[in-house]
PDB file of C-alpha atoms in Angstrom:
ATOM      1  CA  MET A  78     102.033  92.636 144.912  1.00  0.00           C
ATOM      2  CA  ALA A  79     103.133  94.316 148.313  1.00  0.00           C
ATOM      3  CA  PRO A  80     101.814  97.985 149.008  1.00  0.00           C
ATOM      4  CA  PRO A  81     104.299 100.667 149.348  1.00  0.00           C
ATOM      5  CA  ALA A  82     105.925 101.395 152.698  1.00  0.00           C
ATOM      6  CA  ASP A  83     103.197 104.101 153.381  1.00  0.00           C
ATOM      7  CA  PRO A  84     100.127 102.093 153.007  1.00  0.00           C
ATOM      8  CA  LEU A  85      97.737 105.358 153.105  1.00  0.00           C
ATOM      9  CA  THR A  86      94.582 104.532 151.615  1.00  0.00           C
ATOM     10  CA  PRO A  87      92.961 106.686 148.953  1.00  0.00           C
ATOM     11  CA  ILE A  88      89.764 108.044 150.435  1.00  0.00           C
ATOM     12  CA  ASP A  89      87.831 107.862 147.358  1.00  0.00           C
ATOM     13  CA  ALA A  90      89.094 103.696 146.928  1.00  0.00           C
ATOM     14  CA  ILE A  91      87.480 102.872 150.401  1.00  0.00           C
ATOM     15  CA  ALA A  92      83.970 102.307 148.959  1.00  0.00           C
ATOM     16  CA  GLY A  93      85.285 100.046 146.291  1.00  0.00           C
ATOM     17  CA  ILE A  94      87.415  98.154 148.654  1.00  0.00           C
ATOM     18  CA  VAL A  95      84.388  97.355 150.835  1.00  0.00           C
ATOM     19  CA  GLN A  96      81.987  96.201 148.094  1.00  0.00           C
ATOM     20  CA  GLY A  97      84.864  94.130 146.541  1.00  0.00           C
ATOM     21  CA  THR A  98      84.764  92.518 150.203  1.00  0.00           C
ATOM     22  CA  ARG A  99      80.785  92.059 149.521  1.00  0.00           C
ATOM     23  CA  ARG A 100      80.988  90.790 146.010  1.00  0.00           C
ATOM     24  CA  ALA A 101      83.371  87.858 147.495  1.00  0.00           C
ATOM     25  CA  TYR A 102      81.063  87.263 150.305  1.00  0.00           C
ATOM     26  CA  GLU A 103      78.164  87.070 148.098  1.00  0.00           C
ATOM     27  CA  SER A 104      79.675  84.515 145.688  1.00  0.00           C
ATOM     28  CA  GLY A 105      79.553  82.294 148.497  1.00  0.00           C
ATOM     29  CA  ARG A 106      83.153  81.000 148.877  1.00  0.00           C
ATOM     30  CA  THR A 107      83.749  82.560 152.413  1.00  0.00           C
ATOM     31  CA  ARG A 108      81.096  80.356 153.770  1.00  0.00           C
ATOM     32  CA  THR A 109      83.000  76.998 152.707  1.00  0.00           C
ATOM     33  CA  PRO A 110      84.855  74.782 155.317  1.00  0.00           C
ATOM     34  CA  GLU A 111      87.745  74.808 153.062  1.00  0.00           C
ATOM     35  CA  TRP A 112      88.009  78.737 152.669  1.00  0.00           C
ATOM     36  CA  ARG A 113      88.172  79.014 156.032  1.00  0.00           C
ATOM     37  CA  VAL A 114      90.714  76.381 156.813  1.00  0.00           C
ATOM     38  CA  SER A 115      92.923  77.775 154.040  1.00  0.00           C
ATOM     39  CA  THR A 116      92.642  81.378 154.899  1.00  0.00           C
ATOM     40  CA  LEU A 117      93.341  80.900 158.344  1.00  0.00           C
ATOM     41  CA  HIS A 118      96.534  78.762 157.511  1.00  0.00           C
ATOM     42  CA  ALA A 119      97.658  81.659 155.313  1.00  0.00           C
ATOM     43  CA  LEU A 120      97.351  84.083 158.131  1.00  0.00           C
ATOM     44  CA  ARG A 121      99.384  81.676 160.236  1.00  0.00           C
ATOM     45  CA  ALA A 122     101.978  81.197 157.750  1.00  0.00           C
ATOM     46  CA  GLY A 123     102.053  84.939 156.992  1.00  0.00           C
ATOM     47  CA  LEU A 124     102.410  85.737 160.866  1.00  0.00           C
ATOM     48  CA  ILE A 125     105.124  83.645 161.204  1.00  0.00           C
ATOM     49  CA  GLU A 126     107.058  84.872 157.781  1.00  0.00           C
ATOM     50  CA  HIS A 127     106.538  88.615 158.936  1.00  0.00           C
ATOM     51  CA  GLU A 128     107.661  87.797 162.661  1.00  0.00           C
ATOM     52  CA  ARG A 129     111.159  89.501 162.794  1.00  0.00           C
ATOM     53  CA  ALA A 130     109.268  92.485 160.781  1.00  0.00           C
ATOM     54  CA  PHE A 131     106.801  92.779 163.442  1.00  0.00           C
ATOM     55  CA  GLU A 132     109.306  92.934 166.071  1.00  0.00           C
ATOM     56  CA  SER A 133     111.498  95.654 164.409  1.00  0.00           C
ATOM     57  CA  ALA A 134     108.281  97.468 163.924  1.00  0.00           C
ATOM     58  CA  LEU A 135     106.754  97.215 167.688  1.00  0.00           C
ATOM     59  CA  THR A 136     110.341  98.422 168.830  1.00  0.00           C
ATOM     60  CA  ALA A 137     110.109 101.462 166.547  1.00  0.00           C
ATOM     61  CA  ASP A 138     106.383 102.351 167.286  1.00  0.00           C
ATOM     62  CA  LEU A 139     106.419 101.633 170.771  1.00  0.00           C
ATOM     63  CA  GLY A 140     109.629 100.491 172.010  1.00  0.00           C
ATOM     64  CA  LYS A 141     108.128  96.870 172.646  1.00  0.00           C
ATOM     65  CA  PRO A 142     110.826  94.101 173.509  1.00  0.00           C
ATOM     66  CA  ALA A 143     111.122  90.859 171.277  1.00  0.00           C
ATOM     67  CA  LEU A 144     109.790  89.035 174.415  1.00  0.00           C
ATOM     68  CA  GLU A 145     106.562  90.777 175.031  1.00  0.00           C
ATOM     69  CA  THR A 146     106.334  90.997 171.324  1.00  0.00           C
ATOM     70  CA  PHE A 147     105.939  87.229 171.070  1.00  0.00           C
ATOM     71  CA  ALA A 148     104.054  86.537 174.348  1.00  0.00           C
ATOM     72  CA  THR A 149     101.489  89.417 173.607  1.00  0.00           C
ATOM     73  CA  GLU A 150     101.479  89.873 170.079  1.00  0.00           C
ATOM     74  CA  ILE A 151     102.568  87.033 167.881  1.00  0.00           C
ATOM     75  CA  GLY A 152     102.500  83.853 169.965  1.00  0.00           C
ATOM     76  CA  PHE A 153      99.169  85.089 171.360  1.00  0.00           C
ATOM     77  CA  THR A 154      97.791  85.466 167.837  1.00  0.00           C
ATOM     78  CA  LEU A 155      99.049  82.078 166.772  1.00  0.00           C
ATOM     79  CA  ALA A 156      97.440  80.451 169.793  1.00  0.00           C
ATOM     80  CA  GLU A 157      93.898  82.157 168.359  1.00  0.00           C
ATOM     81  CA  ILE A 158      94.569  80.824 165.144  1.00  0.00           C
ATOM     82  CA  ASP A 159      95.492  77.304 166.129  1.00  0.00           C
ATOM     83  CA  HIS A 160      92.234  77.311 168.522  1.00  0.00           C
ATOM     84  CA  ALA A 161      89.999  78.179 165.956  1.00  0.00           C
ATOM     85  CA  LEU A 162      91.416  75.712 163.213  1.00  0.00           C
ATOM     86  CA  ALA A 163      91.024  72.924 166.091  1.00  0.00           C
ATOM     87  CA  ASN A 164      87.573  73.713 166.971  1.00  0.00           C
ATOM     88  CA  LEU A 165      86.234  74.972 163.529  1.00  0.00           C
ATOM     89  CA  GLY A 166      84.330  71.830 162.590  1.00  0.00           C
ATOM     90  CA  GLY A 167      82.615  71.577 165.963  1.00  0.00           C
ATOM     91  CA  TRP A 168      81.530  75.212 165.398  1.00  0.00           C
ATOM     92  CA  MET A 169      80.300  74.953 161.846  1.00  0.00           C
ATOM     93  CA  ALA A 170      78.723  71.550 162.824  1.00  0.00           C
ATOM     94  CA  PRO A 171      74.535  71.833 163.029  1.00  0.00           C
ATOM     95  CA  ARG A 172      73.312  71.148 166.511  1.00  0.00           C
ATOM     96  CA  ARG A 173      70.206  69.169 167.384  1.00  0.00           C
ATOM     97  CA  VAL A 174      67.956  71.126 169.744  1.00  0.00           C
ATOM     98  CA  PRO A 175      64.468  69.986 171.248  1.00  0.00           C
ATOM     99  CA  THR A 176      61.366  70.613 169.121  1.00  0.00           C
ATOM    100  CA  PRO A 177      58.398  72.377 170.872  1.00  0.00           C
ATOM    101  CA  LEU A 178      55.210  70.402 171.149  1.00  0.00           C
ATOM    102  CA  THR A 179      53.561  73.118 168.738  1.00  0.00           C
ATOM    103  CA  LEU A 180      55.981  72.512 166.101  1.00  0.00           C
ATOM    104  CA  GLU A 181      55.782  68.364 166.170  1.00  0.00           C
ATOM    105  CA  PRO A 182      56.029  66.435 164.288  1.00  0.00           C
ATOM    106  CA  GLY A 183      59.139  68.644 162.875  1.00  0.00           C
ATOM    107  CA  SER A 184      62.778  68.489 164.133  1.00  0.00           C
ATOM    108  CA  SER A 185      65.012  71.474 164.986  1.00  0.00           C
ATOM    109  CA  ARG A 186      68.583  72.394 164.594  1.00  0.00           C
ATOM    110  CA  ILE A 187      70.777  75.306 165.085  1.00  0.00           C
ATOM    111  CA  VAL A 188      72.799  76.222 162.169  1.00  0.00           C
ATOM    112  CA  ALA A 189      75.514  78.976 162.653  1.00  0.00           C
ATOM    113  CA  GLU A 190      75.831  81.513 159.531  1.00  0.00           C
ATOM    114  CA  PRO A 191      78.287  84.405 158.745  1.00  0.00           C
ATOM    115  CA  LEU A 192      76.899  87.572 158.912  1.00  0.00           C
ATOM    116  CA  GLY A 193      78.523  88.910 155.582  1.00  0.00           C
ATOM    117  CA  VAL A 194      81.375  91.591 155.725  1.00  0.00           C
ATOM    118  CA  VAL A 195      82.818  92.458 159.148  1.00  0.00           C
ATOM    119  CA  ALA A 196      84.975  95.788 159.731  1.00  0.00           C
ATOM    120  CA  VAL A 197      87.658  95.385 162.460  1.00  0.00           C
ATOM    121  CA  ILE A 198      88.991  98.759 163.692  1.00  0.00           C
ATOM    122  CA  ALA A 199      91.973  98.117 165.907  1.00  0.00           C
ATOM    123  CA  PRO A 200      93.894 100.246 168.621  1.00  0.00           C
ATOM    124  CA  TRP A 201      97.407 101.346 169.180  1.00  0.00           C
ATOM    125  CA  ASN A 202      98.290  99.328 172.455  1.00  0.00           C
ATOM    126  CA  TYR A 203      98.398  95.985 170.917  1.00  0.00           C
ATOM    127  CA  PRO A 204      98.322  96.372 167.313  1.00  0.00           C
ATOM    128  CA  VAL A 205      99.082  93.036 165.895  1.00  0.00           C
ATOM    129  CA  GLN A 206      96.936  91.164 168.200  1.00  0.00           C
ATOM    130  CA  LEU A 207      93.910  93.356 167.996  1.00  0.00           C
ATOM    131  CA  THR A 208      94.099  93.829 164.533  1.00  0.00           C
ATOM    132  CA  LEU A 209      94.421  89.941 163.698  1.00  0.00           C
ATOM    133  CA  GLY A 210      92.500  88.279 166.669  1.00  0.00           C
ATOM    134  CA  PRO A 211      89.068  89.553 165.403  1.00  0.00           C
ATOM    135  CA  VAL A 212      90.115  88.823 161.882  1.00  0.00           C
ATOM    136  CA  VAL A 213      90.561  85.060 163.114  1.00  0.00           C
ATOM    137  CA  ALA A 214      87.241  85.018 164.415  1.00  0.00           C
ATOM    138  CA  ALA A 215      85.447  86.515 161.638  1.00  0.00           C
ATOM    139  CA  VAL A 216      87.076  84.403 158.896  1.00  0.00           C
ATOM    140  CA  ALA A 217      86.572  81.125 161.136  1.00  0.00           C
ATOM    141  CA  ALA A 218      82.786  82.368 161.072  1.00  0.00           C
ATOM    142  CA  GLY A 219      82.840  82.455 157.096  1.00  0.00           C
ATOM    143  CA  ASN A 220      82.668  86.447 156.955  1.00  0.00           C
ATOM    144  CA  ALA A 221      84.528  88.574 154.477  1.00  0.00           C
ATOM    145  CA  VAL A 222      86.969  91.351 156.351  1.00  0.00           C
ATOM    146  CA  VAL A 223      88.016  94.689 156.134  1.00  0.00           C
ATOM    147  CA  ALA A 224      90.738  95.453 158.739  1.00  0.00           C
ATOM    148  CA  LYS A 225      91.796  98.944 159.646  1.00  0.00           C
ATOM    149  CA  PRO A 226      95.050  99.263 161.749  1.00  0.00           C
ATOM    150  CA  SER A 227      96.069 102.047 164.190  1.00  0.00           C
ATOM    151  CA  GLU A 228      97.323 104.793 162.500  1.00  0.00           C
ATOM    152  CA  LEU A 229      99.457 105.454 165.603  1.00  0.00           C
ATOM    153  CA  THR A 230     101.622 102.490 164.858  1.00  0.00           C
ATOM    154  CA  PRO A 231     102.847 103.604 161.563  1.00  0.00           C
ATOM    155  CA  GLU A 232     105.472 100.757 161.125  1.00  0.00           C
ATOM    156  CA  VAL A 233     103.290  98.236 162.376  1.00  0.00           C
ATOM    157  CA  ASP A 234     100.693  99.519 160.180  1.00  0.00           C
ATOM    158  CA  ALA A 235     103.083  98.787 157.265  1.00  0.00           C
ATOM    159  CA  VAL A 236     103.703  95.338 157.983  1.00  0.00           C
ATOM    160  CA  LEU A 237     100.160  94.368 158.506  1.00  0.00           C
ATOM    161  CA  ALA A 238      99.512  96.046 155.054  1.00  0.00           C
ATOM    162  CA  ARG A 239     101.901  93.648 153.507  1.00  0.00           C
ATOM    163  CA  LEU A 240     100.705  90.510 155.592  1.00  0.00           C
ATOM    164  CA  ILE A 241      96.780  91.152 154.910  1.00  0.00           C
ATOM    165  CA  ALA A 242      97.547  91.801 150.914  1.00  0.00           C
ATOM    166  CA  GLY A 243      99.061  88.143 150.871  1.00  0.00           C
ATOM    167  CA  LEU A 244      95.563  86.697 151.864  1.00  0.00           C
ATOM    168  CA  ASP A 245      92.671  86.190 149.708  1.00  0.00           C
ATOM    169  CA  GLU A 246      92.012  89.491 148.130  1.00  0.00           C
ATOM    170  CA  PRO A 247      89.365  90.871 148.068  1.00  0.00           C
ATOM    171  CA  ALA A 248      87.686  88.781 150.655  1.00  0.00           C
ATOM    172  CA  ILE A 249      90.235  89.752 153.277  1.00  0.00           C
ATOM    173  CA  ALA A 250      91.342  93.564 152.710  1.00  0.00           C
ATOM    174  CA  SER A 251      92.361  96.541 154.920  1.00  0.00           C
ATOM    175  CA  VAL A 252      92.108 100.209 155.057  1.00  0.00           C
ATOM    176  CA  HIS A 253      94.953 102.600 156.393  1.00  0.00           C
ATOM    177  CA  GLY A 254      95.138 106.015 157.643  1.00  0.00           C
ATOM    178  CA  GLY A 255      93.842 108.396 160.004  1.00  0.00           C
ATOM    179  CA  VAL A 256      90.478 110.169 161.300  1.00  0.00           C
ATOM    180  CA  ALA A 257      89.453 110.737 157.333  1.00  0.00           C
ATOM    181  CA  GLU A 258      89.885 107.087 156.254  1.00  0.00           C
ATOM    182  CA  SER A 259      88.106 105.933 159.420  1.00  0.00           C
ATOM    183  CA  THR A 260      85.314 108.326 158.905  1.00  0.00           C
ATOM    184  CA  GLU A 261      84.609 107.024 155.263  1.00  0.00           C
ATOM    185  CA  LEU A 262      85.140 103.443 156.196  1.00  0.00           C
ATOM    186  CA  LEU A 263      82.374 103.812 158.635  1.00  0.00           C
ATOM    187  CA  ALA A 264      80.246 105.313 156.249  1.00  0.00           C
ATOM    188  CA  GLN A 265      80.078 102.036 154.351  1.00  0.00           C
ATOM    189  CA  ARG A 266      77.491  99.453 154.933  1.00  0.00           C
ATOM    190  CA  PHE A 267      78.733  96.515 157.135  1.00  0.00           C
ATOM    191  CA  ASP A 268      77.005  93.438 158.440  1.00  0.00           C
ATOM    192  CA  HIS A 269      79.093  93.891 161.923  1.00  0.00           C
ATOM    193  CA  ILE A 270      81.622  96.365 163.353  1.00  0.00           C
ATOM    194  CA  PHE A 271      84.362  95.372 166.002  1.00  0.00           C
ATOM    195  CA  TYR A 272      86.139  98.242 167.567  1.00  0.00           C
ATOM    196  CA  THR A 273      88.694  98.066 170.252  1.00  0.00           C
ATOM    197  CA  GLY A 274      89.735 101.509 172.083  1.00  0.00           C
ATOM    198  CA  ASN A 275      88.144 104.155 173.871  1.00  0.00           C
ATOM    199  CA  GLY A 276      84.242 105.430 174.662  1.00  0.00           C
ATOM    200  CA  ARG A 277      84.700 108.539 172.852  1.00  0.00           C
ATOM    201  CA  VAL A 278      85.385 107.074 169.435  1.00  0.00           C
ATOM    202  CA  ALA A 279      83.212 103.997 170.227  1.00  0.00           C
ATOM    203  CA  ARG A 280      80.002 106.515 170.179  1.00  0.00           C
ATOM    204  CA  VAL A 281      81.280 107.569 166.711  1.00  0.00           C
ATOM    205  CA  VAL A 282      81.449 104.188 165.636  1.00  0.00           C
ATOM    206  CA  MET A 283      77.753 103.313 167.165  1.00  0.00           C
ATOM    207  CA  ARG A 284      76.412 106.634 165.474  1.00  0.00           C
ATOM    208  CA  ALA A 285      77.840 105.219 162.247  1.00  0.00           C
ATOM    209  CA  ALA A 286      76.642 101.676 162.771  1.00  0.00           C
ATOM    210  CA  ALA A 287      73.093 102.824 163.601  1.00  0.00           C
ATOM    211  CA  GLU A 288      72.560 104.213 159.974  1.00  0.00           C
ATOM    212  CA  HIS A 289      72.430 100.692 158.770  1.00  0.00           C
ATOM    213  CA  LEU A 290      71.396  98.797 162.010  1.00  0.00           C
ATOM    214  CA  THR A 291      74.546  97.259 161.918  1.00  0.00           C
ATOM    215  CA  PRO A 292      75.206  95.188 165.277  1.00  0.00           C
ATOM    216  CA  VAL A 293      78.813  96.332 166.907  1.00  0.00           C
ATOM    217  CA  THR A 294      81.366  94.531 169.567  1.00  0.00           C
ATOM    218  CA  LEU A 295      83.122  97.204 171.348  1.00  0.00           C
ATOM    219  CA  GLU A 296      85.936  96.393 173.559  1.00  0.00           C
ATOM    220  CA  LEU A 297      86.787  99.367 175.722  1.00  0.00           C
ATOM    221  CA  GLY A 298      88.278  98.354 178.391  1.00  0.00           C
ATOM    222  CA  GLY A 299      87.416  98.475 181.919  1.00  0.00           C
ATOM    223  CA  LYS A 300      88.254  98.731 185.935  1.00  0.00           C
ATOM    224  CA  SER A 301      90.039  95.345 186.871  1.00  0.00           C
ATOM    225  CA  PRO A 302      90.410  94.910 190.571  1.00  0.00           C
ATOM    226  CA  ALA A 303      92.862  92.561 192.003  1.00  0.00           C
ATOM    227  CA  ILE A 304      91.680  91.135 195.240  1.00  0.00           C
ATOM    228  CA  VAL A 305      94.185  89.883 197.902  1.00  0.00           C
ATOM    229  CA  SER A 306      92.693  87.815 200.979  1.00  0.00           C
ATOM    230  CA  ARG A 307      94.551  87.037 204.152  1.00  0.00           C
ATOM    231  CA  HIS A 308      94.939  83.686 203.186  1.00  0.00           C
ATOM    232  CA  ALA A 309      96.778  84.555 200.027  1.00  0.00           C
ATOM    233  CA  ASN A 310     100.494  83.971 199.567  1.00  0.00           C
ATOM    234  CA  VAL A 311     101.389  87.735 199.766  1.00  0.00           C
ATOM    235  CA  GLY A 312     104.584  87.335 197.629  1.00  0.00           C
ATOM    236  CA  VAL A 313     103.163  85.533 194.700  1.00  0.00           C
ATOM    237  CA  ALA A 314     100.277  88.113 194.678  1.00  0.00           C
ATOM    238  CA  ALA A 315     102.664  91.165 194.602  1.00  0.00           C
ATOM    239  CA  LYS A 316     104.540  89.475 191.819  1.00  0.00           C
ATOM    240  CA  ARG A 317     101.692  88.634 189.918  1.00  0.00           C
ATOM    241  CA  ILE A 318      99.847  92.143 190.085  1.00  0.00           C
ATOM    242  CA  ALA A 319     102.920  94.210 189.422  1.00  0.00           C
ATOM    243  CA  TRP A 320     103.712  91.932 186.360  1.00  0.00           C
ATOM    244  CA  GLY A 321     100.049  92.301 185.272  1.00  0.00           C
ATOM    245  CA  LYS A 322     100.395  96.336 185.569  1.00  0.00           C
ATOM    246  CA  PHE A 323     103.926  96.737 183.992  1.00  0.00           C
ATOM    247  CA  LEU A 324     103.191  94.632 180.936  1.00  0.00           C
ATOM    248  CA  ASN A 325     103.144  96.588 177.862  1.00  0.00           C
ATOM    249  CA  ALA A 326     103.773  99.533 179.833  1.00  0.00           C
ATOM    250  CA  GLY A 327     100.515  99.233 181.498  1.00  0.00           C
ATOM    251  CA  GLN A 328      98.579  99.524 178.253  1.00  0.00           C
ATOM    252  CA  THR A 329      96.501  96.708 178.913  1.00  0.00           C
ATOM    253  CA  CYS A 330      92.494  96.555 179.047  1.00  0.00           C
ATOM    254  CA  ILE A 331      92.632  94.264 181.971  1.00  0.00           C
ATOM    255  CA  ALA A 332      95.341  95.465 183.793  1.00  0.00           C
ATOM    256  CA  PRO A 333      94.798  95.611 187.594  1.00  0.00           C
ATOM    257  CA  ASP A 334      93.470  99.124 188.168  1.00  0.00           C
ATOM    258  CA  HIS A 335      93.386  98.896 191.880  1.00  0.00           C
ATOM    259  CA  VAL A 336      94.059  96.487 194.651  1.00  0.00           C
ATOM    260  CA  LEU A 337      91.220  95.484 197.485  1.00  0.00           C
ATOM    261  CA  VAL A 338      93.427  93.911 200.354  1.00  0.00           C
ATOM    262  CA  GLU A 339      92.101  92.493 203.904  1.00  0.00           C
ATOM    263  CA  THR A 340      93.425  94.990 206.456  1.00  0.00           C
ATOM    264  CA  THR A 341      95.618  92.336 208.299  1.00  0.00           C
ATOM    265  CA  VAL A 342      98.009  91.690 205.346  1.00  0.00           C
ATOM    266  CA  HIS A 343      97.939  95.268 203.982  1.00  0.00           C
ATOM    267  CA  ASP A 344     101.358  96.278 205.177  1.00  0.00           C
ATOM    268  CA  GLN A 345     102.955  93.185 203.982  1.00  0.00           C
ATOM    269  CA  LEU A 346     101.254  93.254 200.353  1.00  0.00           C
ATOM    270  CA  VAL A 347     102.250  97.172 200.221  1.00  0.00           C
ATOM    271  CA  THR A 348     106.139  96.199 200.981  1.00  0.00           C
ATOM    272  CA  ALA A 349     106.149  93.105 198.514  1.00  0.00           C
TER     273      ALA A 349
END
């Protein structure tokens, strides 16, 4: 059943949601290749089904045009899903590795195992891609997932709630709301936390994760120089730097932050 337009999650329900995902994981079903493939296919189908709704929501929340929506949100995430589906068999296959002499006559293999229940806490600048991309990775690895989209893009949040509700509940679940809901979510025990956003909130995430010795992945953006040498096609370089900086109104973690240019082509590049 689709959630209401306002998908705010009651704070006293959050612990139960996380416990439900853990029971689903402990049942063993998320570990199977069949579950991973079927869930990725369901996510792909849901993304296509809700494409127009995401377009409208991204325009309402961020003023993002349809072309950028497909290129940076829908199409990007579909490519992530297709990549996972194409490579899942190889990722899951045990890999033979050399056995140390001290352990002969044994044999050795590396076997990839899921971690358990993963929390994905997403930002507002790419609210579809940066919510569902990490979910794709977690599902491909055989984990149960709780996603927390950004409350700063409420229209997108509502569409994400509908999409996620159509997946394998309770193995794939979502929590919606602001600081209070995020705080309660981080009070729960997870086996991995994936957070994209700023350093201030990342410190809060790490402190909460430390209570349970939970490993984290933090994607916090960075400084991204563009380097232009005297051998470059300056016109092409200028066009690409401008495109990278203006894409998504500049709100991209790897947008060019500054330009290092050889003196002999400096004025030409500035003009271009």
